[in-house]
Coordinates of C-alpha atoms and ligand atoms in Angstrom, one line a residue:
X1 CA -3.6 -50.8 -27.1
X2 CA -2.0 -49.1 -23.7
X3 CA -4.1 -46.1 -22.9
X4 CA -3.6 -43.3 -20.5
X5 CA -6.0 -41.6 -18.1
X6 CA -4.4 -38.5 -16.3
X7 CA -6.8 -37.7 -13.3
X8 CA -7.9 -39.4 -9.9
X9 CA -11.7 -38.6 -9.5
X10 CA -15.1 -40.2 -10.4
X11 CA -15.0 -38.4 -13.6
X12 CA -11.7 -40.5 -14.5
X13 CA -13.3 -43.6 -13.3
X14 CA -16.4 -43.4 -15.5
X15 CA -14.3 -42.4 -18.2
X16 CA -12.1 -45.4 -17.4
X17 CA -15.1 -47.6 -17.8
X18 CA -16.3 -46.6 -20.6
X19 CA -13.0 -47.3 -22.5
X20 CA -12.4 -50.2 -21.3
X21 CA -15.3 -51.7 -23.2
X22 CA -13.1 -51.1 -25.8
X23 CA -11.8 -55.0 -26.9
X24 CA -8.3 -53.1 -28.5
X25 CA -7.6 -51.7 -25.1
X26 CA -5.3 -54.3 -23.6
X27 CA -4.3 -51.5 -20.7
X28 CA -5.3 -48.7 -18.7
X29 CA -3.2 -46.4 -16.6
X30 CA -4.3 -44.1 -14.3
X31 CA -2.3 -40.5 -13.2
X32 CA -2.9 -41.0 -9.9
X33 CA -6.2 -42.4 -10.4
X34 CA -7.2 -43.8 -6.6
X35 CA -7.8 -46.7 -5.0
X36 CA -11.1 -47.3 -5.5
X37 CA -10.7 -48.2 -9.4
X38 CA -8.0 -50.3 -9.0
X39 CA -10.0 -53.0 -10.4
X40 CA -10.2 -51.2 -13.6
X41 CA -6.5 -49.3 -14.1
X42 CA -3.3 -49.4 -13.0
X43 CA -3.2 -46.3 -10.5
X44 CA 0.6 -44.9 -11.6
X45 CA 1.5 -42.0 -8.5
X46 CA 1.7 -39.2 -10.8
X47 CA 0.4 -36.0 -9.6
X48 CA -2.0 -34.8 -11.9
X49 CA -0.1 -31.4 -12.4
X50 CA 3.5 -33.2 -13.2
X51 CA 3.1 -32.5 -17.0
X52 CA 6.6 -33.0 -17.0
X53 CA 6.6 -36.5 -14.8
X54 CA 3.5 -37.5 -17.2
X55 CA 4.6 -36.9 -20.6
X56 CA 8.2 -38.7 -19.7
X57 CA 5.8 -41.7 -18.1
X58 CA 3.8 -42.3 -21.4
X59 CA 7.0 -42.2 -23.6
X60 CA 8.9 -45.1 -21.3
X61 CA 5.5 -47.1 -21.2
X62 CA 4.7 -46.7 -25.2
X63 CA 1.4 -45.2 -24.1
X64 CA -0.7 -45.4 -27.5
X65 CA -3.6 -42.6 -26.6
X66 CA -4.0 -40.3 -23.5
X67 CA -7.2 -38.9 -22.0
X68 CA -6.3 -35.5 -20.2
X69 CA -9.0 -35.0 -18.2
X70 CA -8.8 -32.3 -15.4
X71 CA -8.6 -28.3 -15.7
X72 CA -5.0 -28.1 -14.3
X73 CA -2.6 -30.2 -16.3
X74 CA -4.7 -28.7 -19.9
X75 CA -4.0 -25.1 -18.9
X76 CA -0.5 -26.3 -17.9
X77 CA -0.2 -27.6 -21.7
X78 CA -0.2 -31.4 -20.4
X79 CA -1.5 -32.1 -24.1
X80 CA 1.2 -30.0 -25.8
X81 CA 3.8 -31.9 -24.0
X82 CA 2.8 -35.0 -24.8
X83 CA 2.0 -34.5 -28.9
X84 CA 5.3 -32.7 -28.7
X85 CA 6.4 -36.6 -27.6
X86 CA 4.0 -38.1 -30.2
X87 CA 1.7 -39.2 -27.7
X88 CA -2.1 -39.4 -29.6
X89 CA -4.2 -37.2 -27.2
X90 CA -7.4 -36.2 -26.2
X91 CA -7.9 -32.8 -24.3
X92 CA -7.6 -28.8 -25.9
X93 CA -4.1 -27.6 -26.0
X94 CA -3.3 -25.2 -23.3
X95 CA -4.2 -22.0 -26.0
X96 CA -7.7 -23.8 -26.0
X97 CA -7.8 -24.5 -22.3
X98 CA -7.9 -21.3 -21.7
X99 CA -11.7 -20.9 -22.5
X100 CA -11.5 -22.3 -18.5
X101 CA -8.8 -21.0 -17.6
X102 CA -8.9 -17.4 -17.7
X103 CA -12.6 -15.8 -17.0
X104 CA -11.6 -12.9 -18.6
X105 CA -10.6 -14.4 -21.8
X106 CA -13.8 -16.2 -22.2
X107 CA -15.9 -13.1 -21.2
X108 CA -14.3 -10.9 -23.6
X109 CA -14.1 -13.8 -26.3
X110 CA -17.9 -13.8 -25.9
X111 CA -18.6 -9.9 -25.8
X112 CA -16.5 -9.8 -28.9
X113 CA -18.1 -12.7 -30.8
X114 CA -21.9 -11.6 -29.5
X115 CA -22.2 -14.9 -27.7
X116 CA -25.2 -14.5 -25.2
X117 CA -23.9 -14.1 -21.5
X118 CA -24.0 -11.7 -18.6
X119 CA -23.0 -8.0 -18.4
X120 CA -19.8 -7.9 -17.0
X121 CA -16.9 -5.3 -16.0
X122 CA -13.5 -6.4 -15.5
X123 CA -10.8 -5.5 -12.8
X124 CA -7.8 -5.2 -11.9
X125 CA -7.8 -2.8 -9.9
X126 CA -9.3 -3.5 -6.1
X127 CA -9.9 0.2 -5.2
X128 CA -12.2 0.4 -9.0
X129 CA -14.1 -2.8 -8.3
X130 CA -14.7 -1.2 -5.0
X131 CA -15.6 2.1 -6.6
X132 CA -17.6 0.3 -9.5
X133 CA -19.6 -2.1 -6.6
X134 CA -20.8 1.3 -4.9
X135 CA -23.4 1.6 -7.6
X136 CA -23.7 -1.9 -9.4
X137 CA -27.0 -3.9 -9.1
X138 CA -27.3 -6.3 -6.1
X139 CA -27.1 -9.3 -6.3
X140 CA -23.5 -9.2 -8.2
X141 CA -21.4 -12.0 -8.8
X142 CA -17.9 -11.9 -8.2
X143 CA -15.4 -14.3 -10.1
X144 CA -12.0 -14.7 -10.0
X145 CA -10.2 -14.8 -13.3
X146 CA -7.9 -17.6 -12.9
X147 CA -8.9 -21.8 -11.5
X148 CA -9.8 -21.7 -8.5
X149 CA -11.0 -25.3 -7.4
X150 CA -14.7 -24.5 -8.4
X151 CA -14.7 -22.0 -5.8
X152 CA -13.8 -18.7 -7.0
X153 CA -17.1 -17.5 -7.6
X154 CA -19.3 -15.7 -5.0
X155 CA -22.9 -14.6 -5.4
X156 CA -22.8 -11.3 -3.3
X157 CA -26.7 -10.9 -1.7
X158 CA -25.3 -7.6 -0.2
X159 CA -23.1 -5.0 -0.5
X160 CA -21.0 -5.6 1.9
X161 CA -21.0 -9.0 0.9
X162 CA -19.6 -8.1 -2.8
X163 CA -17.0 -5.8 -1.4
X164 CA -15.7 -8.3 1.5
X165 CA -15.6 -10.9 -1.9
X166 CA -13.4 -8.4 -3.9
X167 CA -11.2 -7.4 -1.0
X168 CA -10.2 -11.5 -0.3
X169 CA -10.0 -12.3 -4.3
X170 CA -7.6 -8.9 -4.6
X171 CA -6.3 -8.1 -1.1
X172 CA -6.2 -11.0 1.0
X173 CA -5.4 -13.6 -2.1
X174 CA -7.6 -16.3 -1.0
X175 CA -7.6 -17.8 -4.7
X176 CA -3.4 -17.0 -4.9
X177 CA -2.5 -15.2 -8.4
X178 CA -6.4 -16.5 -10.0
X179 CA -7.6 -13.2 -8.0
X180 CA -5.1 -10.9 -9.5
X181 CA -8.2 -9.9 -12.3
X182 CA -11.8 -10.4 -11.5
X183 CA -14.9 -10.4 -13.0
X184 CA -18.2 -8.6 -11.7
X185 CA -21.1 -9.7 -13.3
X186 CA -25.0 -9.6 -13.2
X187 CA -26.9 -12.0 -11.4
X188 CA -28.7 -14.1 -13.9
X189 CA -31.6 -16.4 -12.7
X190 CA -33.3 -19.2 -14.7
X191 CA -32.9 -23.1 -15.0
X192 CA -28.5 -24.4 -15.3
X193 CA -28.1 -27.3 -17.4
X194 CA -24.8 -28.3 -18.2
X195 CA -24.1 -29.8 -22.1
X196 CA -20.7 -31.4 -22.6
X197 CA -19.7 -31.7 -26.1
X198 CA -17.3 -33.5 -28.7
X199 CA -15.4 -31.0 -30.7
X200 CA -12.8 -31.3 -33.6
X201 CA -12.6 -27.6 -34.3
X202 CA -14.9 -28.0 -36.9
X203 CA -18.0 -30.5 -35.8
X204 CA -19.3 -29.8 -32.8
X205 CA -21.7 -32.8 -31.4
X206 CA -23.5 -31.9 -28.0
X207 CA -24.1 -35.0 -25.3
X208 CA -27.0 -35.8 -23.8
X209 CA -28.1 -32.5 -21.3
X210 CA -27.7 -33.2 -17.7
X211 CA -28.4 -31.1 -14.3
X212 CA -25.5 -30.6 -11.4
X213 CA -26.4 -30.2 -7.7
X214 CA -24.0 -27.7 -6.7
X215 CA -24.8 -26.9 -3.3
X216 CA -24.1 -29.2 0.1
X217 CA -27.2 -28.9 1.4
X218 CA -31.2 -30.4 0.3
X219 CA -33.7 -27.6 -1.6
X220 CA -30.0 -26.1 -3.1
X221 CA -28.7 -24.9 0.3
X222 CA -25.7 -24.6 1.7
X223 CA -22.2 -24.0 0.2
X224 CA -21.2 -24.6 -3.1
X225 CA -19.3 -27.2 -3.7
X226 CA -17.8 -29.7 -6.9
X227 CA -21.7 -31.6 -7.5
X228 CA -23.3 -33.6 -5.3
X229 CA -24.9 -35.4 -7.3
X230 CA -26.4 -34.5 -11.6
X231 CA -29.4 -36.2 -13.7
X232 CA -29.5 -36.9 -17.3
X233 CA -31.1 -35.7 -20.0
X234 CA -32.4 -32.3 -18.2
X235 CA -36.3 -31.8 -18.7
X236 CA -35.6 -27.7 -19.2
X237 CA -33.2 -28.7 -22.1
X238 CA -35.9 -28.9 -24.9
X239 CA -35.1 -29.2 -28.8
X240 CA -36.4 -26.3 -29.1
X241 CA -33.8 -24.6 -26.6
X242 CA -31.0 -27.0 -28.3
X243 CA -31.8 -25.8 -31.9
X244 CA -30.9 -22.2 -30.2
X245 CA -27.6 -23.2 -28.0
X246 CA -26.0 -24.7 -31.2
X247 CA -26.6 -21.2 -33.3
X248 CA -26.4 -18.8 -30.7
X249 CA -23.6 -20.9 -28.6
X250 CA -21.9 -23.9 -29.7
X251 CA -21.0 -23.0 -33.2
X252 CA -19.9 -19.4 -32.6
X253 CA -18.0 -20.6 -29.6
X254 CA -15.9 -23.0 -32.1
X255 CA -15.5 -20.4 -34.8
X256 CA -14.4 -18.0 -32.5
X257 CA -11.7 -20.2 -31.0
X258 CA -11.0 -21.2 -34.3
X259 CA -10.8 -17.2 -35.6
X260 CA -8.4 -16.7 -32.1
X261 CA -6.0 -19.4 -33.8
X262 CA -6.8 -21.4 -30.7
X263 CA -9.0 -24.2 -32.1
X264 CA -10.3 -26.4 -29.1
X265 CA -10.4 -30.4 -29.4
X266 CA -12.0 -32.3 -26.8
X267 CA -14.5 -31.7 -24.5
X268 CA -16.0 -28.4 -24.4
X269 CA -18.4 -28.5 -21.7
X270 CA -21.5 -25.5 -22.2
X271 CA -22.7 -24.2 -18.1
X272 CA -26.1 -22.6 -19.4
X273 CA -28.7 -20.5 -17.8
X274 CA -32.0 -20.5 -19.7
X275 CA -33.2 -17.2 -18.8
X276 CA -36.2 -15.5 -19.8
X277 CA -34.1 -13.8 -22.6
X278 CA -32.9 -16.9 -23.6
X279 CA -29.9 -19.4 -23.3
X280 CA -26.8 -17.8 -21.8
X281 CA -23.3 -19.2 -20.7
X282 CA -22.6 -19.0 -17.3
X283 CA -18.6 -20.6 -17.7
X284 CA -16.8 -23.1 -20.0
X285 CA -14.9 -25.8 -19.1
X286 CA -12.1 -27.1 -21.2
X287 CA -13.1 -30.5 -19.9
X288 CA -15.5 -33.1 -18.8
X289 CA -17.6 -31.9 -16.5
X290 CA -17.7 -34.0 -12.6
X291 CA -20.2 -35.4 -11.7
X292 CA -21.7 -34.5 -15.4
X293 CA -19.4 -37.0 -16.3
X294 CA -21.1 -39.6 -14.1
X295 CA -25.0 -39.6 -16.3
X296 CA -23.8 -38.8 -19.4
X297 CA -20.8 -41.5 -20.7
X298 CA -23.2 -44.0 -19.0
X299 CA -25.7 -43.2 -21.6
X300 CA -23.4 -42.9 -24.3
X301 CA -24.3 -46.3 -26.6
X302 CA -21.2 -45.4 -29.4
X303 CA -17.8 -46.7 -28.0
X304 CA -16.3 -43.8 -26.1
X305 CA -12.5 -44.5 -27.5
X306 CA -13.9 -43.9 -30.8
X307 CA -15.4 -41.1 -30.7
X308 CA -12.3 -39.6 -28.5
X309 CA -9.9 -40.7 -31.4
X310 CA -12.1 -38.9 -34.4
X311 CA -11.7 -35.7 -32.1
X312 CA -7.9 -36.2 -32.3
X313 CA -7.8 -36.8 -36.1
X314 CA -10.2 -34.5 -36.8
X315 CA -12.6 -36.9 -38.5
X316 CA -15.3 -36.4 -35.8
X317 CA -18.2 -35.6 -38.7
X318 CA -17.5 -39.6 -39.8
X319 CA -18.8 -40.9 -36.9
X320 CA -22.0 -40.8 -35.1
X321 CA -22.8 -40.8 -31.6
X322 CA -25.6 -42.2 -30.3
X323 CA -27.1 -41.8 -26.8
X324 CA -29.6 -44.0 -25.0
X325 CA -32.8 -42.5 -24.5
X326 CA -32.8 -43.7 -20.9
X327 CA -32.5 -41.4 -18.1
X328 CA -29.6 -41.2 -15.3
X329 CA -29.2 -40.4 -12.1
X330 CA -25.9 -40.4 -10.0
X331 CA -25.4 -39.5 -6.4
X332 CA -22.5 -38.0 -4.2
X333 CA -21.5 -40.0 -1.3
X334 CA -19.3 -36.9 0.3
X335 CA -17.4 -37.5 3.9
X336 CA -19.6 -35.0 6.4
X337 CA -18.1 -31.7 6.5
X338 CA -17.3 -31.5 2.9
X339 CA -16.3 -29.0 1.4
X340 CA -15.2 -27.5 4.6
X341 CA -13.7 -29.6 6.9
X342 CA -14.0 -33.6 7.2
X343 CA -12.2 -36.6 8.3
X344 CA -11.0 -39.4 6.2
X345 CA -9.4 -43.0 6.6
X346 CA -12.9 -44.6 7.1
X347 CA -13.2 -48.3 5.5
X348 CA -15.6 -48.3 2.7
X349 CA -17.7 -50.8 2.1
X350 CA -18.7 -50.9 -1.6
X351 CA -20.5 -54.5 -2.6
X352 CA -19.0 -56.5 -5.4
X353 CA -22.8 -56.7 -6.9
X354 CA -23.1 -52.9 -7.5
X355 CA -19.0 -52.1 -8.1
X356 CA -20.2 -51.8 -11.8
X357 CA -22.5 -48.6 -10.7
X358 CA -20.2 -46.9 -8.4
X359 CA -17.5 -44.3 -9.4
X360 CA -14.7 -43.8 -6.9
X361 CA -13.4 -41.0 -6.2
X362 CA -11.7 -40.3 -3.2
X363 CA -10.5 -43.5 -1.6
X364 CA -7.3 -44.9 -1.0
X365 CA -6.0 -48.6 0.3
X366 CA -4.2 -49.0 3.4
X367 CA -3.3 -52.3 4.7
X368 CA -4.9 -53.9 1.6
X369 CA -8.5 -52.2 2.8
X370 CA -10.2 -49.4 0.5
X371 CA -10.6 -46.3 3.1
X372 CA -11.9 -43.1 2.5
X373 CA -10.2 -40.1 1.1
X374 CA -11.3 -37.0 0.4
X375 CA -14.3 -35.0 0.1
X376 CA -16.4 -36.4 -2.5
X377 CA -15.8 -40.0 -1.8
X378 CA -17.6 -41.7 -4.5
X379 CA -20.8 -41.5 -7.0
X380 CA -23.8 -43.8 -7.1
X381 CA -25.5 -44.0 -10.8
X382 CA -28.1 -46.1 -12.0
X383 CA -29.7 -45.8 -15.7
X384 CA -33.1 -46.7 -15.9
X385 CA -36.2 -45.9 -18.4
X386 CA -37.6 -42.9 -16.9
X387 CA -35.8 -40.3 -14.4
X388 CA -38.1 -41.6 -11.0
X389 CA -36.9 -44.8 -11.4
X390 CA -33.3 -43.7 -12.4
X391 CA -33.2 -41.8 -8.8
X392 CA -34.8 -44.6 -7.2
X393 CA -32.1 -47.1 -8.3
X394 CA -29.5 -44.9 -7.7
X395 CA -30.8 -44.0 -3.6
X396 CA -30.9 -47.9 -3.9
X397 CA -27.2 -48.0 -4.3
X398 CA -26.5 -45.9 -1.9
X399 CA -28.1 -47.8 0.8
X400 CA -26.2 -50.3 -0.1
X401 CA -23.0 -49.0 0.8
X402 CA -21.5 -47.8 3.7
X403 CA -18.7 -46.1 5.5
X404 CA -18.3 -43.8 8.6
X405 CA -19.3 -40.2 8.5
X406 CA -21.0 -40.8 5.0
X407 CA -23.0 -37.8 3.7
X408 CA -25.5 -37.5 0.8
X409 CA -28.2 -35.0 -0.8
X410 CA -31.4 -36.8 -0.1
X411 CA -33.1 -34.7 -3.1
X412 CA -30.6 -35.1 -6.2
X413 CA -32.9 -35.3 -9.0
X414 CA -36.1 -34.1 -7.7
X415 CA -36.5 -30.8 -9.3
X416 CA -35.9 -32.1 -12.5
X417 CA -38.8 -34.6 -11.9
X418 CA -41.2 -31.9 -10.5
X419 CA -40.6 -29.9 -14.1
X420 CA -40.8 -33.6 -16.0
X421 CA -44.2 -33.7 -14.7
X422 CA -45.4 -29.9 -15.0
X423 CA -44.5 -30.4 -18.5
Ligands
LIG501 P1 -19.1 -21.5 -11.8 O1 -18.0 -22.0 -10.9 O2 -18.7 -20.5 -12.8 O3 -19.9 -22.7 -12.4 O4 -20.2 -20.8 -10.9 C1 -20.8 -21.5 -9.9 C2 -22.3 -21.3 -9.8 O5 -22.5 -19.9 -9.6 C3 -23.0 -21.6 -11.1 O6 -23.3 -22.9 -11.3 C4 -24.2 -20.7 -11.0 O7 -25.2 -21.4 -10.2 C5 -23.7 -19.6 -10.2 N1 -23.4 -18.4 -11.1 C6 -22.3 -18.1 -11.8 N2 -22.4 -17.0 -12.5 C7 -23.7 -16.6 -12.3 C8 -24.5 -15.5 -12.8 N3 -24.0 -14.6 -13.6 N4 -25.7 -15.3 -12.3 C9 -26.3 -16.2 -11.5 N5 -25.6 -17.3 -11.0 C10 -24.3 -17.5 -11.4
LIG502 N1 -19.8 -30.0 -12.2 C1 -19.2 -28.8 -12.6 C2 -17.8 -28.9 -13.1 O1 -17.3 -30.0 -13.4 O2 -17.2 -27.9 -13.2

């Protein structure tokens, strides 16, 4: 079986990995994948965003399934394309994607479906969202409506700080056409877990919980950036708090796609904020989340390829998924700088002894040597029995592997342990 992995990042790798352990799979492509998981596909260079380039690649090379993995191509309609080609897929069609794509779409699908999240007014209008910040509650957070690289949201401490955020989203374009619309919303506070899911459209089955690191720094300082690093499951994720998500949350969240005549297959990935009023969502993603991505399919026991191909046939209630009740722990090696400015083209030095633990994400081969490049350069995860030693293993790894201007959050994982134990 030749299957198809569109994406270049450590979230492709791990998903890479898993299916491989699948005996039918006789191939694996990669679209651009990098050069760090060579070992594992064939990197094809096809830019991500080519729909066009990828849908005619899979029909030439009798591609039997496809894994669409990043935001772009799935709001693009890279699955549309290639069913339209009779290419088996797995991914949301782009009038599913669009739970991700458009902020305002999923804010007012929420308000309208009374699925718990925070107040919000939207604009599109710069001088009303300047009129409206005048007199809204400080700290306001500012998003804008369309992708925007993980970056298009800001957290506005000030005033001044909420109205400089509107004028570069609206006036200055920072985020191109994404900033035409934005959202304002409250400031909610409370633990963030993140809880990727199957869905068919009609069974929804929730992964194991996990925790991102989102900002650069140790203690969550610093600018935000794409993870730096995620633990799995997350201690503030009880069953109690599950029970809730998959009333409140997860099941109206299908229905109403379903009532929108958008019904989402895939990977509908839950950001949550348990706040003191309860679970709320903070965004969707149409996708599988990175680094999330990186904990959670290495605890996955059920064959990944599997599962994916019950979504796409819609038989995901015949099959159960069964996760290890080990803990996780991965960790960003990111080139210093990141996510501002950094240098790349620095040999990295993975062992072959821990290549099964590492996840590649940005690297490249030059003259037949693996160099870094790109931000987040790879991610170091090691599954263990309980979360210390999970974080443990995984700083382990990292020692183990080097490359110049190398750059790593010393503390991923340690505030999950700190509520483990005040449990
Ligand atoms: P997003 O790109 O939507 O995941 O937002 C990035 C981060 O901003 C989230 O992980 C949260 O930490 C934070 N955030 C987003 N929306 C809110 C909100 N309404 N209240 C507090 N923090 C938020
Ligand atoms: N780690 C957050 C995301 O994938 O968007």
């Amino acid at each position: 079986m030749k299957v198809m992995v569109v994406g270049g990042g450590g979230r492709e790798h791990a998903i890479i990995k898993k299916i491989k352990e699948n005996k039918a799979v006789t191939e694996i492509f990669a679209l651009p994948g990098n050069g760090g998981m060579a070992n594992d596909a064939t990197c094809v260079n096809i830019d991500a965003k080519d729909i066009h380039k990828i849908a005619d690649f899979a029909v030439k090379n009798n591609i039997d399934y496809a894994v669409v993995a990043p935001d772009d191509p799935l709001v693009l309609g890279a699955v549309d394309l290639l069913e339209e080609n009779g290419i088996a897929c797995f991914g949301p069609r782009a009038n599913a994607a669009i739970i991700e794509g458009s902020k305002v779409f999923s804010k007012n699908l929420m308000k309208k479906y009374g699925i718990p999240t925070a107040a919000y007014e939207v604009f599109d209008d710069m001088k009303a969202a300047l009129n409206y910040i005048k007199t809204a509650p400080i700290p306001a957070v500012i998003k804008a409506d369309g992708l925007a690289l993980g970056k298009g949201v800001i957290i506005a401490q000030t005033r001044k700080e909420a109205e400089d955020a509107i004028r570069s989203m609206m006036q200055d374009k920072v985020f191109g056409k994404s900033g035409d619309n934005i959202v304002i919303e409250e400031f909610l506070t409370g633990p963030e877990v993140s809880v990727l899911s199957f869905t068919d459209g009609k069974t929804v089955v929730p992964m194991i919980s996990s925790m991102d690191h989102k900002r650069a720094g140790d203690n969550d300082t610093g600018l935000n950036t794409g993870g730096m690093g995620t633990i799995a499951p997350n201690p503030y994720y009880t069953p109690e708090i599950a029970k809730e998500c998959m009333e409140k949350i997860f099941l109206p969240t299908i229905n109403a796609m379903n009532n929108e005549g958008r019904t989402f297959k895939g990977c509908l990935y839950f950001g949550l904020m348990l706040t003191k009023s309860g679970p709320k969502v903070i965004e969707y993603n149409c996708r599988f989340g990175d680094p999330e991505t990186q904990v959670v399919l290495p605890l996955l026991e059920t064959d990944l390829l599997s599962v994916m191909q019950a979504v796409t046939e819609g038989k995901l209630s015949e099959i159960e998924v069964i996760f290890s009740d080990k803990s996780a722990c991965c960790v960003i090696m990111a080139s210093e700088g990141y996510p501002v400015k950094y240098e790349k083209g620095f040999e990295l030095n993975i062992p072959e002894k821990i290549a099964d633990k590492v996840y590649v994400a940005g690297a490249a081969i030059k003259d037949d040597t693996l160099v870094t490049n790109g931000g987040r350069v790879l991610g170091a995860t090691a599954v263990s029995d309980d979360l210390k030693t999970a974080i443990n293993n995984a700083y382990l790894i990292v020692n183990q592997i080097t490359f110049t201007n190398s750059y790593y959050r010393n503390d991923i994982g340690a505030k999950a342990l700190k509520a483990e134990e005040g449990r």
